[in-house]
Short mmCIF file of C-alpha atoms in Angstrom, two decimals:
data_model
loop_
_atom_site.label_atom_id
_atom_site.label_comp_id
_atom_site.label_asym_id
_atom_site.label_seq_id
_atom_site.Cartn_x
_atom_site.Cartn_y
_atom_site.Cartn_z
CA UNK A 1 -148.68 -223.64 144.37
CA UNK A 2 -150.41 -222.01 141.38
CA UNK A 3 -149.08 -219.45 138.93
CA UNK A 4 -151.08 -217.08 136.78
CA UNK A 5 -149.95 -215.20 133.69
CA UNK A 6 -148.46 -212.32 135.67
CA UNK A 7 -144.77 -211.85 134.66
CA UNK A 8 -143.65 -211.60 138.29
CA UNK A 9 -145.33 -214.93 139.05
CA UNK A 10 -143.60 -216.45 136.04
CA UNK A 11 -140.28 -215.41 137.53
CA UNK A 12 -141.28 -216.99 140.85
CA UNK A 13 -142.22 -220.19 138.99
CA UNK A 14 -138.83 -220.23 137.27
CA UNK A 15 -137.10 -219.85 140.62
CA UNK A 16 -139.23 -222.62 142.17
CA UNK A 17 -138.38 -225.00 139.34
CA UNK A 18 -134.70 -224.10 139.72
CA UNK A 19 -134.78 -225.06 143.38
CA UNK A 20 -136.40 -228.39 142.54
CA UNK A 21 -133.87 -229.22 139.87
CA UNK A 22 -130.85 -228.08 141.88
CA UNK A 23 -129.49 -226.14 138.90
CA UNK A 24 -127.12 -223.28 139.77
CA UNK A 25 -128.17 -219.98 138.20
CA UNK A 26 -125.23 -217.91 136.95
CA UNK A 27 -124.47 -214.35 137.88
CA UNK A 28 -125.71 -211.51 135.64
CA UNK A 29 -123.98 -211.33 132.28
CA UNK A 30 -122.75 -208.19 130.59
CA UNK A 31 -125.38 -206.76 128.26
CA UNK A 32 -123.63 -204.71 125.52
CA UNK A 33 -124.99 -201.28 124.78
CA UNK A 34 -125.71 -202.08 121.14
CA UNK A 35 -128.01 -204.87 122.34
CA UNK A 36 -129.94 -202.29 124.37
CA UNK A 37 -130.15 -199.96 121.38
CA UNK A 38 -131.48 -202.78 119.20
CA UNK A 39 -134.06 -203.62 121.89
CA UNK A 40 -135.26 -200.00 122.11
CA UNK A 41 -135.48 -199.73 118.33
CA UNK A 42 -137.50 -202.93 118.06
CA UNK A 43 -139.88 -202.02 120.90
CA UNK A 44 -140.49 -198.47 119.69
CA UNK A 45 -141.21 -199.72 116.17
CA UNK A 46 -143.58 -202.33 117.54
CA UNK A 47 -145.56 -200.15 119.98
CA UNK A 48 -145.15 -196.55 118.71
CA UNK A 49 -145.20 -196.90 114.94
CA UNK A 50 -148.68 -196.19 113.60
CA UNK A 51 -150.52 -197.62 116.60
CA UNK A 52 -152.51 -196.14 119.44
CA UNK A 53 -149.40 -195.07 121.34
CA UNK A 54 -147.48 -192.07 120.08
CA UNK A 55 -144.36 -190.10 120.94
CA UNK A 56 -144.35 -186.32 121.45
CA UNK A 57 -141.44 -183.93 120.92
CA UNK A 58 -140.60 -183.79 124.64
CA UNK A 59 -139.95 -187.56 124.66
CA UNK A 60 -137.04 -187.45 122.22
CA UNK A 61 -134.46 -185.65 124.42
CA UNK A 62 -134.89 -188.37 127.07
CA UNK A 63 -134.71 -191.12 124.43
CA UNK A 64 -131.53 -189.57 123.00
CA UNK A 65 -129.88 -189.21 126.42
CA UNK A 66 -130.33 -192.89 127.24
CA UNK A 67 -129.47 -193.89 123.67
CA UNK A 68 -125.92 -192.48 124.07
CA UNK A 69 -125.39 -193.60 127.71
CA UNK A 70 -123.50 -196.90 127.93
CA UNK A 71 -124.12 -198.55 131.32
CA UNK A 72 -122.85 -202.02 130.44
CA UNK A 73 -119.91 -201.62 132.83
CA UNK A 74 -122.18 -201.84 135.86
CA UNK A 75 -122.37 -205.66 135.57
CA UNK A 76 -118.62 -206.00 136.15
CA UNK A 77 -118.70 -203.48 139.00
CA UNK A 78 -121.44 -205.32 140.91
CA UNK A 79 -120.46 -208.87 139.95
CA UNK A 80 -119.13 -209.78 143.40
CA UNK A 81 -122.35 -208.65 145.09
CA UNK A 82 -124.44 -211.36 143.37
CA UNK A 83 -124.69 -214.93 144.63
CA UNK A 84 -124.03 -217.99 142.50
CA UNK A 85 -127.36 -219.50 143.53
CA UNK A 86 -130.88 -218.14 143.23
CA UNK A 87 -133.14 -216.83 140.49
CA UNK A 88 -131.78 -215.13 137.41
CA UNK A 89 -131.26 -211.48 138.49
CA UNK A 90 -132.50 -208.47 136.62
CA UNK A 91 -130.02 -206.89 134.23
CA UNK A 92 -128.00 -204.42 136.40
CA UNK A 93 -127.66 -201.95 133.53
CA UNK A 94 -131.44 -201.92 133.05
CA UNK A 95 -131.99 -201.38 136.78
CA UNK A 96 -129.58 -198.44 136.91
CA UNK A 97 -130.92 -197.02 133.64
CA UNK A 98 -134.43 -197.12 135.05
CA UNK A 99 -133.29 -195.21 138.15
CA UNK A 100 -131.58 -192.56 136.01
CA UNK A 101 -134.71 -192.29 133.87
CA UNK A 102 -136.68 -191.77 137.07
CA UNK A 103 -134.38 -188.85 138.03
CA UNK A 104 -134.52 -187.38 134.52
CA UNK A 105 -138.30 -187.38 134.33
CA UNK A 106 -139.90 -187.52 137.81
CA UNK A 107 -137.30 -186.73 140.52
CA UNK A 108 -140.01 -185.45 142.86
CA UNK A 109 -141.65 -188.89 143.16
CA UNK A 110 -140.63 -191.97 145.13
CA UNK A 111 -139.58 -195.46 144.04
CA UNK A 112 -143.06 -196.89 144.71
CA UNK A 113 -144.66 -194.27 142.44
CA UNK A 114 -141.98 -194.89 139.83
CA UNK A 115 -142.78 -198.60 139.68
CA UNK A 116 -146.43 -197.67 139.11
CA UNK A 117 -145.35 -195.43 136.22
CA UNK A 118 -143.29 -198.26 134.71
CA UNK A 119 -146.49 -200.32 134.54
CA UNK A 120 -148.67 -197.48 133.27
CA UNK A 121 -146.28 -195.90 130.73
CA UNK A 122 -144.77 -198.48 128.32
CA UNK A 123 -142.21 -195.94 127.08
CA UNK A 124 -140.54 -195.79 130.50
CA UNK A 125 -140.28 -199.58 130.66
CA UNK A 126 -138.84 -199.75 127.13
CA UNK A 127 -136.26 -197.03 127.75
CA UNK A 128 -135.23 -198.77 130.95
CA UNK A 129 -134.62 -201.98 129.05
CA UNK A 130 -137.66 -203.97 130.25
CA UNK A 131 -140.46 -205.58 128.30
CA UNK A 132 -143.71 -203.62 128.87
CA UNK A 133 -145.54 -205.29 131.74
CA UNK A 134 -142.45 -207.17 132.95
CA UNK A 135 -140.86 -204.60 135.26
CA UNK A 136 -139.13 -205.05 138.65
CA UNK A 137 -140.94 -204.41 141.90
CA UNK A 138 -140.12 -201.93 144.64
CA UNK A 139 -138.17 -204.48 146.65
CA UNK A 140 -136.08 -205.41 143.62
CA UNK A 141 -134.97 -201.80 143.25
CA UNK A 142 -133.92 -201.53 146.90
CA UNK A 143 -132.10 -204.86 146.70
CA UNK A 144 -130.22 -203.47 143.70
CA UNK A 145 -129.36 -200.23 145.53
CA UNK A 146 -127.90 -202.19 148.43
CA UNK A 147 -125.31 -203.75 146.11
CA UNK A 148 -123.57 -200.37 145.76
CA UNK A 149 -123.02 -200.12 149.54
CA UNK A 150 -120.01 -201.95 150.98
CA UNK A 151 -121.17 -202.34 154.61
CA UNK A 152 -124.03 -204.14 156.32
CA UNK A 153 -125.42 -200.98 157.90
CA UNK A 154 -127.04 -198.23 155.83
CA UNK A 155 -125.33 -195.37 157.71
CA UNK A 156 -121.77 -194.34 158.50
CA UNK A 157 -122.29 -193.90 162.25
CA UNK A 158 -124.09 -196.12 164.78
CA UNK A 159 -127.66 -195.22 165.67
CA UNK A 160 -126.88 -195.03 169.40
CA UNK A 161 -125.44 -191.56 170.10
CA UNK A 162 -125.34 -188.93 172.78
CA UNK A 163 -127.51 -185.85 172.42
CA UNK A 164 -125.60 -183.10 170.64
CA UNK A 165 -125.20 -179.65 172.10
CA UNK A 166 -126.90 -176.56 170.72
CA UNK A 167 -125.26 -175.02 167.66
CA UNK A 168 -124.25 -171.37 167.41
CA UNK A 169 -125.39 -169.28 164.47
CA UNK A 170 -123.52 -166.70 162.42
CA UNK A 171 -123.16 -163.25 163.95
CA UNK A 172 -123.73 -161.33 160.72
CA UNK A 173 -126.05 -161.78 157.76
CA UNK A 174 -124.66 -164.39 155.39
CA UNK A 175 -121.92 -165.42 157.83
CA UNK A 176 -121.14 -169.08 158.44
CA UNK A 177 -121.57 -170.59 161.89
CA UNK A 178 -118.26 -170.41 163.80
CA UNK A 179 -116.21 -173.53 164.40
CA UNK A 180 -116.83 -174.91 167.88
CA UNK A 181 -113.31 -176.37 168.24
CA UNK A 182 -110.36 -173.93 168.11
CA UNK A 183 -107.53 -174.87 165.72
CA UNK A 184 -109.41 -177.93 164.54
CA UNK A 185 -108.51 -177.29 160.90
CA UNK A 186 -104.83 -176.97 161.79
CA UNK A 187 -104.76 -180.27 163.66
CA UNK A 188 -106.74 -182.01 160.91
CA UNK A 189 -104.45 -180.76 158.14
CA UNK A 190 -101.37 -181.84 160.08
CA UNK A 191 -102.82 -185.33 160.54
CA UNK A 192 -103.88 -185.58 156.89
CA UNK A 193 -100.40 -184.65 155.64
CA UNK A 194 -98.79 -187.23 157.90
CA UNK A 195 -101.24 -189.97 156.80
CA UNK A 196 -101.94 -188.96 153.20
CA UNK A 197 -100.91 -192.39 151.89
CA UNK A 198 -103.31 -194.21 154.21
CA UNK A 199 -106.53 -194.49 152.24
CA UNK A 200 -109.61 -195.26 154.30
CA UNK A 201 -112.11 -197.59 152.66
CA UNK A 202 -115.55 -195.96 152.49
CA UNK A 203 -118.90 -197.71 151.89
CA UNK A 204 -119.61 -195.51 148.86
CA UNK A 205 -116.28 -196.21 147.09
CA UNK A 206 -117.99 -198.59 144.66
CA UNK A 207 -120.32 -195.80 143.61
CA UNK A 208 -117.44 -193.40 142.92
CA UNK A 209 -115.37 -196.03 141.10
CA UNK A 210 -118.25 -196.67 138.69
CA UNK A 211 -118.98 -192.94 138.36
CA UNK A 212 -115.33 -192.22 137.60
CA UNK A 213 -114.84 -195.02 135.05
CA UNK A 214 -118.15 -194.63 133.20
CA UNK A 215 -118.95 -190.91 133.49
CA UNK A 216 -115.93 -188.80 134.44
CA UNK A 217 -113.77 -190.71 131.94
CA UNK A 218 -116.27 -190.12 129.12
CA UNK A 219 -116.63 -186.41 129.93
CA UNK A 220 -112.83 -186.12 130.08
CA UNK A 221 -112.52 -187.82 126.66
CA UNK A 222 -115.07 -185.37 125.20
CA UNK A 223 -113.22 -182.40 126.70
CA UNK A 224 -116.12 -181.41 128.94
CA UNK A 225 -114.04 -181.10 132.14
CA UNK A 226 -111.85 -178.32 130.75
CA UNK A 227 -108.27 -178.99 129.77
CA UNK A 228 -107.41 -182.64 129.15
CA UNK A 229 -104.05 -182.31 130.92
CA UNK A 230 -104.87 -180.26 134.02
CA UNK A 231 -107.93 -179.75 136.17
CA UNK A 232 -109.14 -176.63 137.93
CA UNK A 233 -111.45 -177.50 140.82
CA UNK A 234 -114.01 -175.32 142.59
CA UNK A 235 -115.49 -176.55 145.86
CA UNK A 236 -118.30 -175.43 148.12
CA UNK A 237 -120.88 -176.81 150.51
CA UNK A 238 -124.66 -176.56 150.59
CA UNK A 239 -127.29 -177.58 153.18
CA UNK A 240 -129.47 -180.61 152.47
CA UNK A 241 -132.64 -180.69 154.58
CA UNK A 242 -133.79 -184.23 155.32
CA UNK A 243 -136.13 -183.76 158.29
CA UNK A 244 -137.95 -181.05 160.22
CA UNK A 245 -136.37 -182.04 163.54
CA UNK A 246 -134.03 -184.78 164.80
CA UNK A 247 -135.91 -188.01 165.50
CA UNK A 248 -134.64 -190.16 168.34
CA UNK A 249 -135.83 -192.60 171.02
CA UNK A 250 -134.68 -192.81 174.61
CA UNK A 251 -132.81 -195.85 175.89
CA UNK A 252 -133.36 -195.20 179.59
CA UNK A 253 -136.20 -194.77 182.12
CA UNK A 254 -135.21 -191.29 183.27
CA UNK A 255 -138.35 -189.63 181.87
CA UNK A 256 -140.61 -192.18 183.63
CA UNK A 257 -138.78 -191.40 186.88
CA UNK A 258 -139.48 -187.69 186.55
CA UNK A 259 -136.06 -186.62 185.21
CA UNK A 260 -136.64 -184.15 182.40
CA UNK A 261 -133.05 -184.08 181.16
CA UNK A 262 -130.45 -186.83 181.10
CA UNK A 263 -127.19 -187.54 179.29
CA UNK A 264 -127.91 -191.13 178.30
CA UNK A 265 -127.43 -192.12 174.63
CA UNK A 266 -130.45 -192.12 172.33
CA UNK A 267 -131.38 -194.08 169.20
CA UNK A 268 -131.43 -191.76 166.16
CA UNK A 269 -133.25 -192.62 162.94
CA UNK A 270 -130.69 -190.63 160.92
CA UNK A 271 -127.44 -190.93 162.89
CA UNK A 272 -125.29 -189.19 160.25
CA UNK A 273 -127.44 -186.04 160.36
CA UNK A 274 -127.59 -183.24 162.91
CA UNK A 275 -128.58 -179.56 163.15
CA UNK A 276 -126.72 -176.86 161.25
CA UNK A 277 -126.92 -173.16 160.42
CA UNK A 278 -127.98 -172.12 156.91
CA UNK A 279 -126.18 -168.80 156.43
CA UNK A 280 -127.98 -168.06 153.16
CA UNK A 281 -131.52 -168.36 154.58
CA UNK A 282 -130.44 -167.44 158.12
CA UNK A 283 -132.12 -170.32 159.86
CA UNK A 284 -131.31 -173.66 161.48
CA UNK A 285 -131.91 -176.89 159.57
CA UNK A 286 -131.60 -180.63 160.15
CA UNK A 287 -129.85 -182.87 157.66
CA UNK A 288 -126.51 -183.02 155.87
CA UNK A 289 -123.84 -180.63 154.69
CA UNK A 290 -123.23 -181.66 151.07
CA UNK A 291 -119.74 -180.71 149.95
CA UNK A 292 -119.10 -181.04 146.20
CA UNK A 293 -115.96 -180.67 144.11
CA UNK A 294 -116.71 -179.29 140.63
CA UNK A 295 -114.72 -178.97 137.40
CA UNK A 296 -114.44 -175.17 137.36
CA UNK A 297 -113.47 -174.85 133.68
CA UNK A 298 -116.21 -177.17 132.48
CA UNK A 299 -118.69 -175.39 130.19
CA UNK A 300 -121.43 -177.40 131.91
CA UNK A 301 -120.21 -177.07 135.53
CA UNK A 302 -119.85 -180.84 135.89
CA UNK A 303 -119.47 -182.31 139.41
CA UNK A 304 -116.47 -184.47 140.33
CA UNK A 305 -116.85 -185.74 143.88
CA UNK A 306 -119.63 -185.42 146.49
CA UNK A 307 -119.30 -185.91 150.23
CA UNK A 308 -122.06 -185.85 152.85
CA UNK A 309 -121.03 -184.34 156.19
CA UNK A 310 -123.06 -183.57 159.31
CA UNK A 311 -124.99 -180.32 158.98
CA UNK A 312 -122.97 -178.65 161.75
CA UNK A 313 -119.60 -179.17 160.05
CA UNK A 314 -117.76 -176.06 158.86
CA UNK A 315 -116.81 -175.60 155.19
CA UNK A 316 -113.09 -175.60 156.00
CA UNK A 317 -113.28 -178.99 157.77
CA UNK A 318 -115.46 -180.44 155.00
CA UNK A 319 -112.96 -179.30 152.38
CA UNK A 320 -109.96 -180.90 154.07
CA UNK A 321 -111.68 -184.29 154.31
CA UNK A 322 -113.29 -184.16 150.86
CA UNK A 323 -110.21 -182.93 148.98
CA UNK A 324 -107.90 -185.57 150.49
CA UNK A 325 -110.40 -188.35 149.77
CA UNK A 326 -110.75 -187.13 146.19
CA UNK A 327 -106.97 -186.95 145.71
CA UNK A 328 -106.64 -190.55 146.93
CA UNK A 329 -109.32 -191.83 144.50
CA UNK A 330 -109.03 -189.70 141.36
CA UNK A 331 -107.15 -191.69 138.71
CA UNK A 332 -107.86 -190.20 135.28
CA UNK A 333 -104.28 -189.00 134.74
CA UNK A 334 -105.15 -185.31 135.05
CA UNK A 335 -103.22 -183.03 137.42
CA UNK A 336 -105.25 -180.79 139.72
CA UNK A 337 -103.30 -177.53 139.47
CA UNK A 338 -105.74 -174.92 140.86
CA UNK A 339 -108.31 -174.88 143.67
CA UNK A 340 -110.96 -172.13 143.82
CA UNK A 341 -112.55 -171.52 147.23
CA UNK A 342 -114.57 -168.80 148.93
CA UNK A 343 -113.67 -166.80 152.03
CA UNK A 344 -115.00 -169.49 154.40
CA UNK A 345 -111.86 -171.50 153.51
CA UNK A 346 -109.44 -168.63 154.24
CA UNK A 347 -107.28 -170.41 156.81
CA UNK A 348 -103.52 -170.81 156.85
CA UNK A 349 -103.56 -174.62 157.20
CA UNK A 350 -105.65 -174.96 154.02
CA UNK A 351 -102.99 -173.05 152.08
CA UNK A 352 -100.36 -175.36 153.58
CA UNK A 353 -102.35 -178.44 152.55
CA UNK A 354 -102.84 -177.26 148.96
CA UNK A 355 -99.20 -176.24 148.53
CA UNK A 356 -98.18 -179.63 149.93
CA UNK A 357 -100.35 -181.22 147.22
CA UNK A 358 -98.70 -178.90 144.63
CA UNK A 359 -102.00 -177.13 143.96
CA UNK A 360 -102.18 -173.35 143.59
CA UNK A 361 -104.85 -171.94 145.94
CA UNK A 362 -107.21 -169.21 144.76
CA UNK A 363 -109.04 -168.24 147.97
CA UNK A 364 -110.86 -165.01 148.71
CA UNK A 365 -109.70 -163.18 151.83
CA UNK A 366 -111.90 -163.22 154.91
CA UNK A 367 -111.83 -159.69 156.37
CA UNK A 368 -111.79 -160.87 159.95
CA UNK A 369 -109.14 -158.31 160.93
CA UNK A 370 -108.45 -154.72 159.83
CA UNK A 371 -105.10 -154.38 161.64
CA UNK A 372 -101.83 -154.02 159.76
CA UNK A 373 -99.10 -156.54 160.52
CA UNK A 374 -95.47 -155.60 161.16
CA UNK A 375 -92.42 -156.57 159.14
CA UNK A 376 -88.69 -156.41 159.89
CA UNK A 377 -88.60 -152.90 158.37
CA UNK A 378 -90.76 -149.78 158.62
CA UNK A 379 -93.15 -151.22 156.01
CA UNK A 380 -96.50 -152.57 157.25
CA UNK A 381 -98.72 -155.21 155.63
CA UNK A 382 -102.46 -154.56 155.37
CA UNK A 383 -105.14 -157.19 155.95
CA UNK A 384 -105.39 -157.48 152.15
CA UNK A 385 -101.70 -158.34 151.81
CA UNK A 386 -100.66 -154.94 150.41
CA UNK A 387 -97.50 -153.23 151.75
CA UNK A 388 -98.07 -149.85 153.44
CA UNK A 389 -95.28 -147.28 153.18
CA UNK A 390 -94.19 -145.11 156.18
CA UNK A 391 -96.48 -142.34 154.88
CA UNK A 392 -99.50 -144.65 155.35
CA UNK A 393 -100.19 -145.18 151.65
CA UNK A 394 -100.66 -148.49 149.86
CA UNK A 395 -97.71 -149.30 147.61
CA UNK A 396 -98.18 -150.10 143.91
CA UNK A 397 -97.59 -153.57 142.43
CA UNK A 398 -94.82 -153.64 139.85
CA UNK A 399 -94.82 -157.14 138.47
CA UNK A 400 -93.66 -160.59 139.53
CA UNK A 401 -90.01 -161.62 139.64
CA UNK A 402 -90.32 -165.21 138.39
CA UNK A 403 -86.64 -166.01 138.93
CA UNK A 404 -86.91 -165.42 142.68
CA UNK A 405 -90.67 -166.00 142.94
CA UNK A 406 -91.45 -162.70 144.58
CA UNK A 407 -93.80 -159.76 143.98
CA UNK A 408 -92.31 -156.29 143.60
CA UNK A 409 -93.95 -153.15 145.00
CA UNK A 410 -92.95 -149.52 144.38
CA UNK A 411 -93.62 -146.15 145.97
CA UNK A 412 -97.29 -145.10 145.64
CA UNK A 413 -96.26 -141.63 144.37
CA UNK A 414 -94.17 -142.99 141.51
CA UNK A 415 -95.66 -142.29 138.05
CA UNK A 416 -94.39 -144.17 134.99
CA UNK A 417 -90.99 -144.68 136.63
CA UNK A 418 -90.06 -141.09 135.79
CA UNK A 419 -91.84 -138.83 138.29
CA UNK A 420 -91.17 -139.13 142.02
CA UNK A 421 -93.31 -136.68 144.00
CA UNK A 422 -93.24 -138.00 147.59
CA UNK A 423 -93.23 -135.05 150.04
CA UNK A 424 -91.49 -137.19 152.69
CA UNK A 425 -89.25 -139.61 150.81
CA UNK A 426 -88.21 -142.65 152.85
CA UNK A 427 -85.50 -143.73 150.40
CA UNK A 428 -82.61 -142.09 148.59
CA UNK A 429 -83.08 -144.35 145.55
CA UNK A 430 -83.63 -142.61 142.23
CA UNK A 431 -86.98 -144.27 141.65
CA UNK A 432 -88.17 -144.32 145.26
CA UNK A 433 -88.79 -147.04 147.79
CA UNK A 434 -89.31 -150.68 146.69
CA UNK A 435 -90.46 -153.72 148.64
CA UNK A 436 -90.67 -157.44 147.84
CA UNK A 437 -93.11 -160.05 149.13
CA UNK A 438 -92.71 -163.81 148.77
CA UNK A 439 -95.39 -166.48 148.66
CA UNK A 440 -93.32 -168.66 150.98
CA UNK A 441 -93.36 -165.97 153.69
CA UNK A 442 -97.17 -165.97 153.91
CA UNK A 443 -99.07 -167.85 151.17
CA UNK A 444 -102.34 -166.43 152.49
CA UNK A 445 -101.43 -162.74 152.12
CA UNK A 446 -98.96 -163.17 149.26
CA UNK A 447 -100.38 -165.81 146.87
CA UNK A 448 -98.43 -166.92 143.84
CA UNK A 449 -100.93 -165.05 141.64
CA UNK A 450 -101.60 -161.59 143.18
CA UNK A 451 -105.25 -161.00 144.05
CA UNK A 452 -105.30 -157.64 142.27
CA UNK A 453 -104.01 -159.08 138.97
CA UNK A 454 -106.08 -159.79 135.88
CA UNK A 455 -105.03 -163.45 135.94
CA UNK A 456 -106.52 -163.80 139.43
CA UNK A 457 -109.81 -162.18 138.40
CA UNK A 458 -110.05 -164.30 135.24
CA UNK A 459 -109.38 -167.53 137.15
CA UNK A 460 -111.38 -166.82 140.29
CA UNK A 461 -114.58 -165.86 138.48
CA UNK A 462 -115.01 -169.56 137.63
CA UNK A 463 -115.48 -170.34 141.34
CA UNK A 464 -119.23 -169.79 140.92
CA UNK A 465 -119.38 -173.04 138.93
CA UNK A 466 -119.76 -174.81 142.28
CA UNK A 467 -122.81 -172.67 143.04
CA UNK A 468 -124.37 -173.59 139.70
CA UNK A 469 -123.68 -177.27 140.34
CA UNK A 470 -125.50 -177.05 143.68
CA UNK A 471 -128.40 -175.29 141.96
CA UNK A 472 -128.68 -178.04 139.35
CA UNK A 473 -128.78 -180.73 142.02
CA UNK A 474 -131.11 -179.05 144.50
CA UNK A 475 -133.55 -177.22 142.19
CA UNK A 476 -133.48 -178.86 138.75
CA UNK A 477 -133.21 -182.44 140.05
CA UNK A 478 -135.09 -181.89 143.31
CA UNK A 479 -132.41 -183.42 145.54
CA UNK A 480 -134.25 -182.72 148.79
CA UNK A 481 -137.41 -184.45 147.50
CA UNK A 482 -135.83 -187.80 148.35
CA UNK A 483 -137.68 -189.07 151.40
CA UNK A 484 -134.87 -191.28 152.64
CA UNK A 485 -133.81 -192.28 156.13
CA UNK A 486 -130.36 -193.73 155.35
CA UNK A 487 -127.09 -192.26 154.16
CA UNK A 488 -126.85 -195.09 151.62
CA UNK A 489 -129.97 -193.90 149.78
CA UNK A 490 -128.91 -190.27 149.92
CA UNK A 491 -125.57 -191.15 148.33
CA UNK A 492 -127.34 -193.16 145.62
CA UNK A 493 -129.60 -190.22 144.88
CA UNK A 494 -126.69 -187.74 144.77
CA UNK A 495 -124.57 -189.93 142.50
CA UNK A 496 -127.60 -190.61 140.29
CA UNK A 497 -128.19 -186.87 139.92
CA UNK A 498 -124.51 -186.31 139.13
CA UNK A 499 -124.70 -188.99 136.44
CA UNK A 500 -127.72 -187.19 134.97
CA UNK A 501 -125.74 -183.92 134.91
CA UNK A 502 -123.03 -185.60 132.84
CA UNK A 503 -125.62 -187.20 130.56
CA UNK A 504 -127.17 -183.76 129.98
CA UNK A 505 -123.74 -182.44 129.03
CA UNK A 506 -123.14 -185.32 126.59
CA UNK A 507 -126.52 -184.67 124.98
CA UNK A 508 -125.80 -180.95 124.57
CA UNK A 509 -122.34 -181.71 123.18
CA UNK A 510 -123.73 -184.18 120.60
CA UNK A 511 -126.99 -182.38 119.92
CA UNK A 512 -126.46 -181.94 116.18
CA UNK A 513 -125.72 -185.61 115.48
CA UNK A 514 -128.74 -186.73 117.55
CA UNK A 515 -131.24 -184.69 115.54
CA UNK A 516 -131.78 -187.62 113.16
CA UNK A 517 -132.34 -190.21 115.89
CA UNK A 518 -136.09 -190.35 115.21
CA UNK A 519 -135.43 -191.07 111.54
CA UNK A 520 -132.82 -193.68 112.45
CA UNK A 521 -135.20 -195.60 114.73
CA UNK A 522 -138.29 -195.59 112.53
CA UNK A 523 -136.51 -195.87 109.15
CA UNK A 524 -133.63 -198.28 109.81
CA UNK A 525 -133.53 -199.70 106.27
CA UNK A 526 -133.30 -196.37 104.51
#
């Protein structure tokens, strides 16, 4: 066996000598962040100070973002995934930092192209934490990615599945596809409430644990998630296209026997994906339904928790699963007190779930019915939750009685509590007819904060933060450019993009103090 001067061959030679000597190679050690900063400073001074190589102004934001991002905690997170025997592994923090650098600079490329760039551009290798010319190969990156996944398979479902039935599309423009199973949300919410203390272990839990401890905790400390005591969450789903059509192979001989259609299971290359209806673009797509929980009061619309669902899953079902999983895993000491959702989540069981979790729901009404509902008196309730007097007019809101937790309504003809001009009075009271509604009677129609109040409008306008989060992931960071075939890789890409969103927020928050980073690196003595 011969070895040349190639760094990768040198690593193979070291491993070969280790096998001959029988020496046990230890697991990766924790590399402190100040050691990385000293390495970057030394390498930049050596290669980019008065030599052929030079740095341009667009390089410094990326340098600053990685300069302030401490990834040393990844070694402890992945410690159990490394064996006691074998060659000395690459530094886990350098591997993850290189992947984040890849998403920050060239998210449209693949891992193979990124490894080529690490060889061709010394700056990328240095910022990753590697010596120029001594960078990991493509297989090393994928071996590293696998350590974040807790199961042997790369998907959540088995590849062998039955062919799914055709999906229905929305009836109107911009309307979501209808749920194919009646009262599914109600049954799911009932089951979740009964088993809320039973946490299911998911393969991507290690990813979220690291993301929460190293990114959410830092953003919370900097005050970038909103209030430090309470958390307002906005949630929404978005389609993620992964393939033009479902790819599968038959497991039977029906086609060879002349049978065009059969119900035998098939082998799917992406078993966790299926076909769904994109209500925004009004077309079918194949892939995932990405449901993301976002910090609504964050000035940077920072994401909190992502969940990949099949493309055909309705927003209401995705919310129930995602919100319960998040509640079981979120441990930063903040109380989620408000949940902002669009009209696709306007279902009674979702209100029951949120109130059970002691979260105030802010959900837009879905105008699926224009009929007025009856009460025990001659007052009717409109589809918007407004009482209708016997004359057919909408009554006026007159404040909230906090002692009894009820909303008061007065006669629509009453003006300033002094003038009562109803031609057909339905009450002998001096100030006309009054009516009270309680949130406990119908939390959907009578929310704790009335929908026509200024507090509702001020709070609910932050719901669009979830839309901006989806835009950052899908457009700015080119989420759908990932040419992956496994759910494991899609989760790694999503969490990597979310980490980059937090890093961008840290950089913007500390922009003034990072202006002198160039002077600090190239003039350390002064």
